[in-house]
mmCIF file of N, CA and C in Angstrom:
data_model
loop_
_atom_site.group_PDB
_atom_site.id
_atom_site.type_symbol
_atom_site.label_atom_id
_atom_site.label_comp_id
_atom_site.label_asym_id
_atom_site.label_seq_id
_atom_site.Cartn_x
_atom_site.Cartn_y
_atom_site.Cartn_z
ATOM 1 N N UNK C 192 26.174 -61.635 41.286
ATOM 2 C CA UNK C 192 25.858 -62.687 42.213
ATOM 3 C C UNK C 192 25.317 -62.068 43.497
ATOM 4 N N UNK C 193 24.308 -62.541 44.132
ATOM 5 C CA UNK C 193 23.368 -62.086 45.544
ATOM 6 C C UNK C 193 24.330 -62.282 46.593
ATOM 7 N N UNK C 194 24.219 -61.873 47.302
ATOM 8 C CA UNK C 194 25.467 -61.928 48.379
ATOM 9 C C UNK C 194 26.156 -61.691 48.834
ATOM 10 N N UNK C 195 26.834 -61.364 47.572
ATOM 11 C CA UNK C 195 28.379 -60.996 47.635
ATOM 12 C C UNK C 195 28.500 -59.655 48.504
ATOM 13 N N UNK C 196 29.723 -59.817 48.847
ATOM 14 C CA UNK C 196 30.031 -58.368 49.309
ATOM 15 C C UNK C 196 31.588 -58.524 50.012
ATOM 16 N N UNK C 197 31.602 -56.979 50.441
ATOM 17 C CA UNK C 197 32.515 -57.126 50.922
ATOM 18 C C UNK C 197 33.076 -58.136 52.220
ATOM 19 N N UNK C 198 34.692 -58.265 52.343
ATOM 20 C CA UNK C 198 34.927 -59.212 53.179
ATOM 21 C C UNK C 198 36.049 -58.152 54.082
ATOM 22 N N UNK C 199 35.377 -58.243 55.092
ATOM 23 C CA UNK C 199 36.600 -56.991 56.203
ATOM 24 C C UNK C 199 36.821 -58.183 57.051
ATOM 25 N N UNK C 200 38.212 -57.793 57.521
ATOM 26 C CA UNK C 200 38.954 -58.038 58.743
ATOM 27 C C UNK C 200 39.589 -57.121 59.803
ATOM 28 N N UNK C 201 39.941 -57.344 61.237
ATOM 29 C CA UNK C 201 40.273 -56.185 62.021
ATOM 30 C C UNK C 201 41.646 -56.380 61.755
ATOM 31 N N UNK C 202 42.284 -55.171 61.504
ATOM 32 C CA UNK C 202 43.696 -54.763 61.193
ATOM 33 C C UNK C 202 44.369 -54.657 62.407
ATOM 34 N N UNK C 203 45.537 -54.403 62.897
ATOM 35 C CA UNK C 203 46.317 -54.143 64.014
ATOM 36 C C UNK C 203 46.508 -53.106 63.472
ATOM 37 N N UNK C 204 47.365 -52.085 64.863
ATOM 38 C CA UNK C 204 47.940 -50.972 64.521
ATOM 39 C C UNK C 204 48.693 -50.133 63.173
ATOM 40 N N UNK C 205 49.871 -51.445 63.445
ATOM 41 C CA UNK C 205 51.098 -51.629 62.023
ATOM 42 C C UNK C 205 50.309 -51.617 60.983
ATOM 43 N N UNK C 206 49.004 -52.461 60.901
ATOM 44 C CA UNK C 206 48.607 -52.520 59.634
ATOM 45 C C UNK C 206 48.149 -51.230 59.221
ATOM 46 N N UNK C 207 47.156 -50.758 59.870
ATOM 47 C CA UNK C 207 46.620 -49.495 59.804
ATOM 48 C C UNK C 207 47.194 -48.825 59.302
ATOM 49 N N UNK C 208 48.268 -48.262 59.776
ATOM 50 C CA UNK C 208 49.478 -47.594 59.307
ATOM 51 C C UNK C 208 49.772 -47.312 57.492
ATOM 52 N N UNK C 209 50.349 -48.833 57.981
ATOM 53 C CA UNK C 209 51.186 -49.382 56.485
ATOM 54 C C UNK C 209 49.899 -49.195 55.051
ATOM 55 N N UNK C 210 48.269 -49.294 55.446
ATOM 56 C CA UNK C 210 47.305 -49.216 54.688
ATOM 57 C C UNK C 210 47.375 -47.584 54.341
ATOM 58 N N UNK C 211 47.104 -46.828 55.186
ATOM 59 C CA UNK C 211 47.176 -45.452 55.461
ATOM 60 C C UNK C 211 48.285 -44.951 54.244
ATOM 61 N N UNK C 212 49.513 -45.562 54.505
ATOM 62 C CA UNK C 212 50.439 -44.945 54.105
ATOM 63 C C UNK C 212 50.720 -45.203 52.499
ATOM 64 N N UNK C 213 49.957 -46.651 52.413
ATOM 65 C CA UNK C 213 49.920 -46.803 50.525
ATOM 66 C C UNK C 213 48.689 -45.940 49.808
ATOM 67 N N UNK C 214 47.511 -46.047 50.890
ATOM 68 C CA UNK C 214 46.396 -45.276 50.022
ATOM 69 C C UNK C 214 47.305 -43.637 49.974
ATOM 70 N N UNK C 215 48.274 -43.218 50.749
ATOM 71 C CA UNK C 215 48.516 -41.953 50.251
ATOM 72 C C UNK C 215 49.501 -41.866 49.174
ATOM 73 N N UNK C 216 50.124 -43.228 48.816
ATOM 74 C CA UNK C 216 51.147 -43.188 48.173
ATOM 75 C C UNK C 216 50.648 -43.293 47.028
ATOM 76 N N UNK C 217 49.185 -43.739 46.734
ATOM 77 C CA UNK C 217 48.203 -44.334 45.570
ATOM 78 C C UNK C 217 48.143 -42.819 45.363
ATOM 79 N N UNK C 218 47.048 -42.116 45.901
ATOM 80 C CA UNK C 218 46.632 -40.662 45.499
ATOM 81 C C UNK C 218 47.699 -39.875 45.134
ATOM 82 N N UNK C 219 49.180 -40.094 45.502
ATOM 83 C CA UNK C 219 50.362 -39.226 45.330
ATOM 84 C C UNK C 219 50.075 -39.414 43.791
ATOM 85 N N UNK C 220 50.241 -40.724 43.730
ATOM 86 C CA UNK C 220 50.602 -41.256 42.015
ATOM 87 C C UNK C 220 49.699 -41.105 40.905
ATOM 88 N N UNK C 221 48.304 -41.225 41.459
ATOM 89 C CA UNK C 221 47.292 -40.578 40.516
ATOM 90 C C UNK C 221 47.635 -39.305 40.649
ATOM 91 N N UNK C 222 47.650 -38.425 41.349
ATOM 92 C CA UNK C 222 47.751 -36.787 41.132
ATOM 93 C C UNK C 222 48.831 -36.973 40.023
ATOM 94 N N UNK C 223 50.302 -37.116 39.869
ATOM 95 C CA UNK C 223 50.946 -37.056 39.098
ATOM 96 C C UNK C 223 51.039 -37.938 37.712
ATOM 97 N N UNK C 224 50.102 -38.973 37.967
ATOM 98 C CA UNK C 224 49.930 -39.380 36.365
ATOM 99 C C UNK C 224 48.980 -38.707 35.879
ATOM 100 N N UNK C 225 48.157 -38.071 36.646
ATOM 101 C CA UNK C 225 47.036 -36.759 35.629
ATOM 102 C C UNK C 225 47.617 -35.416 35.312
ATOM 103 N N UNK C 226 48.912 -34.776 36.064
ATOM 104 C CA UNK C 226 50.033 -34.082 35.530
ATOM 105 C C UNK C 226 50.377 -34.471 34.368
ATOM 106 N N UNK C 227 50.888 -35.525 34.443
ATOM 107 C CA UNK C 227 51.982 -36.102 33.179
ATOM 108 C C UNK C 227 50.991 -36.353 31.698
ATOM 109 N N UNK C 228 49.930 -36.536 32.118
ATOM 110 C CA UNK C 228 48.701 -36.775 31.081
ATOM 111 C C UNK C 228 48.868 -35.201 30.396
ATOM 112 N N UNK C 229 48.697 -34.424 31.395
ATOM 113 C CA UNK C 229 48.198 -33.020 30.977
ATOM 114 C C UNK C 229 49.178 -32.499 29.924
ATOM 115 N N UNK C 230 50.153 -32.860 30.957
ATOM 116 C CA UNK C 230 51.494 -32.241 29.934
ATOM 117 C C UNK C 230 51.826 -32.668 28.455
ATOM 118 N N UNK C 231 51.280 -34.226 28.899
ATOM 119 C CA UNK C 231 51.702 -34.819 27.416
ATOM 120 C C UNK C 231 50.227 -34.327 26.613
ATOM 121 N N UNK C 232 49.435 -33.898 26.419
ATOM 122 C CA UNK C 232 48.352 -33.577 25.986
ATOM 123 C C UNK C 232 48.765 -31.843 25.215
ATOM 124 N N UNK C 233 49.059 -31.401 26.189
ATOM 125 C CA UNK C 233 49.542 -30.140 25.947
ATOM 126 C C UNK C 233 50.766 -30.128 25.042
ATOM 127 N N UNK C 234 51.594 -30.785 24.929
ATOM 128 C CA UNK C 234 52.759 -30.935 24.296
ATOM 129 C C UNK C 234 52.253 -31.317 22.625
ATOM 130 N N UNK C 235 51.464 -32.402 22.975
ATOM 131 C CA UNK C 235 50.773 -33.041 21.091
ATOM 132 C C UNK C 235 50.090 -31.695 20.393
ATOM 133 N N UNK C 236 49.018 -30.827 21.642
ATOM 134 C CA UNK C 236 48.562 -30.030 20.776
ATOM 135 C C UNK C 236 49.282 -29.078 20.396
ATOM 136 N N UNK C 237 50.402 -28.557 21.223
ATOM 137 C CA UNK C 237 51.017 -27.411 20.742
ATOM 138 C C UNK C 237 52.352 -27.916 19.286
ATOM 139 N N UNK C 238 52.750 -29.218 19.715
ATOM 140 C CA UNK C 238 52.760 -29.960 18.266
ATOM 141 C C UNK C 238 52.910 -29.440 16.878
ATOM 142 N N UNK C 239 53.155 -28.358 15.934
ATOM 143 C CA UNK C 239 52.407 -27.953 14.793
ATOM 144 C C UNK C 239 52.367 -29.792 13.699
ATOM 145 N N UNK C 240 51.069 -29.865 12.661
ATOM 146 C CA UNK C 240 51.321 -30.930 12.583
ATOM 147 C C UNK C 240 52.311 -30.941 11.081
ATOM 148 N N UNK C 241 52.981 -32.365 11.290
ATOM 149 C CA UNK C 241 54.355 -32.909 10.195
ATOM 150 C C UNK C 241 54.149 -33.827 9.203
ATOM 151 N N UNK C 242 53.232 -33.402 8.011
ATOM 152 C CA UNK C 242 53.331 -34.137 7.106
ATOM 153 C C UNK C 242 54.000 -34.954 6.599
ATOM 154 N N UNK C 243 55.469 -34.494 6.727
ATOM 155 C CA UNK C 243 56.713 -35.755 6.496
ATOM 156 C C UNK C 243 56.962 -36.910 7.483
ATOM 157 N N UNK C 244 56.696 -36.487 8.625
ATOM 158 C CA UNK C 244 56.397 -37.536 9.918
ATOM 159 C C UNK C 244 55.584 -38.570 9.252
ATOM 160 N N UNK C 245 54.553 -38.824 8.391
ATOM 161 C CA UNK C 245 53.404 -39.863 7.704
ATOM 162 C C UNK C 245 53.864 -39.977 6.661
ATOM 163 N N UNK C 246 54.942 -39.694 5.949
ATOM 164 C CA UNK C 246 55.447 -39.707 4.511
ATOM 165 C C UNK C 246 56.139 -41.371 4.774
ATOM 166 N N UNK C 247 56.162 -42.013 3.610
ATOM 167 C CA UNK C 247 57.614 -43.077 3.772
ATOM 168 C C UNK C 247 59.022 -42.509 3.412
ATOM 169 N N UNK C 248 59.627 -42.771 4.098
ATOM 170 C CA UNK C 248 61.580 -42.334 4.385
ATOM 171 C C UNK C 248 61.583 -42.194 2.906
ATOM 172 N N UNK C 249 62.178 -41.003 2.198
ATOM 173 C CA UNK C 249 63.053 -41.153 1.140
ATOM 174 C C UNK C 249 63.899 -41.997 1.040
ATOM 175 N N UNK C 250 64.273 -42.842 -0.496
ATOM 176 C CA UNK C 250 64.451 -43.387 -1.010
ATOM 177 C C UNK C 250 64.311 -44.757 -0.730
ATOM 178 N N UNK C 251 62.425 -45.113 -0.758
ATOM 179 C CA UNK C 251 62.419 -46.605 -0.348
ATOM 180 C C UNK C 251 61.275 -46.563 -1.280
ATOM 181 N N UNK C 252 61.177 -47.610 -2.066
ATOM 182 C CA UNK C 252 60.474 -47.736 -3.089
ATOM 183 C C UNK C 252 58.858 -48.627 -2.389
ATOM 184 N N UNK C 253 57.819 -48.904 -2.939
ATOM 185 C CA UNK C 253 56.607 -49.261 -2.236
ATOM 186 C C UNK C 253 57.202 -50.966 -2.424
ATOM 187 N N UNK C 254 58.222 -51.297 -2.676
ATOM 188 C CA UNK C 254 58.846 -52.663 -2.831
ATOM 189 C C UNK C 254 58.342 -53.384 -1.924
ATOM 190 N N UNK C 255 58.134 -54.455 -0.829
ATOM 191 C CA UNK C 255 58.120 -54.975 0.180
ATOM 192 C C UNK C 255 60.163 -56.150 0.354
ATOM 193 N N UNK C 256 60.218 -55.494 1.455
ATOM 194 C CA UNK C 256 61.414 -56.860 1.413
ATOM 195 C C UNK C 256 60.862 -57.980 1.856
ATOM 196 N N UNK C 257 61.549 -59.242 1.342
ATOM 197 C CA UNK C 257 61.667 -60.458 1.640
ATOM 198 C C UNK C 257 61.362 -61.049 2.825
ATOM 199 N N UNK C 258 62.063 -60.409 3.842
ATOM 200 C CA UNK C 258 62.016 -61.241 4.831
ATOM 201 C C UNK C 258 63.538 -61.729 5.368
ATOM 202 N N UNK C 259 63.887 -62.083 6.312
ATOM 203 C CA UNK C 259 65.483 -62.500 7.034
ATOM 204 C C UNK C 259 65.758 -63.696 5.363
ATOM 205 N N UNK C 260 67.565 -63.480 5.244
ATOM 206 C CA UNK C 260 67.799 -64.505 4.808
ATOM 207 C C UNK C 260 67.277 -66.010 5.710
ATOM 208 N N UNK C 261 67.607 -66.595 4.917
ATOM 209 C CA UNK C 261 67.695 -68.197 4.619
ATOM 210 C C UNK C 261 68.987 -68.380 5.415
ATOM 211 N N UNK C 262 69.324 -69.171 6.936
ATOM 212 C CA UNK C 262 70.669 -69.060 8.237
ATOM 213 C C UNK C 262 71.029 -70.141 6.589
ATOM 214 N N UNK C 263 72.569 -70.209 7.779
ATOM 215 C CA UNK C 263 73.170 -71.426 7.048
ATOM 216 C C UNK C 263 73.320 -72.204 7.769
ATOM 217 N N UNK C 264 73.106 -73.683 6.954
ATOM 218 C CA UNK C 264 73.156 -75.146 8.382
ATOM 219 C C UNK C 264 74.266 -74.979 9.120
ATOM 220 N N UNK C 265 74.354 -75.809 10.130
ATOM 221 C CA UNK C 265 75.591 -76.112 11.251
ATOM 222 C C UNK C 265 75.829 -77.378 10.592
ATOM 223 N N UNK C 266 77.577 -76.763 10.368
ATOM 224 C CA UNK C 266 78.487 -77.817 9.810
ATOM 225 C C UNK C 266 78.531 -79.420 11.020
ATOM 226 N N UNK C 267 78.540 -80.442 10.596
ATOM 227 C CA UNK C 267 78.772 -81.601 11.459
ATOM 228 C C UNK C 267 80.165 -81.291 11.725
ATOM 229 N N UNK C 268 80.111 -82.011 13.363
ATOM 230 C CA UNK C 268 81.466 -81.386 13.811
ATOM 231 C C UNK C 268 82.793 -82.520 13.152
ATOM 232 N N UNK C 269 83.721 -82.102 12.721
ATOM 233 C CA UNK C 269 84.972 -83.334 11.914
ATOM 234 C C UNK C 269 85.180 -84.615 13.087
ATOM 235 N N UNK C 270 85.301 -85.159 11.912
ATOM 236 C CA UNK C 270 85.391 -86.928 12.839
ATOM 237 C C UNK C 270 86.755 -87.209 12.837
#
């Protein structure tokens, strides 16, 4: 859309501040979710890989179960 753009307002002091102090709290948190990325990246590859991890659990047949029983009704309460 033509036009558009940004919409600023003048901040007070406090605000300034309090803005200041989340954009650093933002960059804190990206730096450490691209840590935690790394690590977990590093962790999968060093990983060796587990064929039995993709296996199905011993002793479960390619059966499918049913599904939940069938509840049982609620008795009418005695008269």
């Amino acid at each position: 859309m033509a036009g558009r753009g940004t919409k600023g307002r003048q901040l007070s002091v406090e605000e300034v501040d309090k803005v200041r102090a989340e954009l650093a709290n933002y960059h804190r948190f990206a730096q450490v979710s691209e840590q935690i990325v790394a690590v977990n990246e590093a962790i999968c590859e060093a990983r060796p890989p587990n064929p039995a991890a993709t296996a199905p659990p011993a002793g479960t047949t390619g059966h499918k179960k049913g599904g939940s029983a069938t509840r049982s009704r609620r008795s009418s309460p005695p008269r």
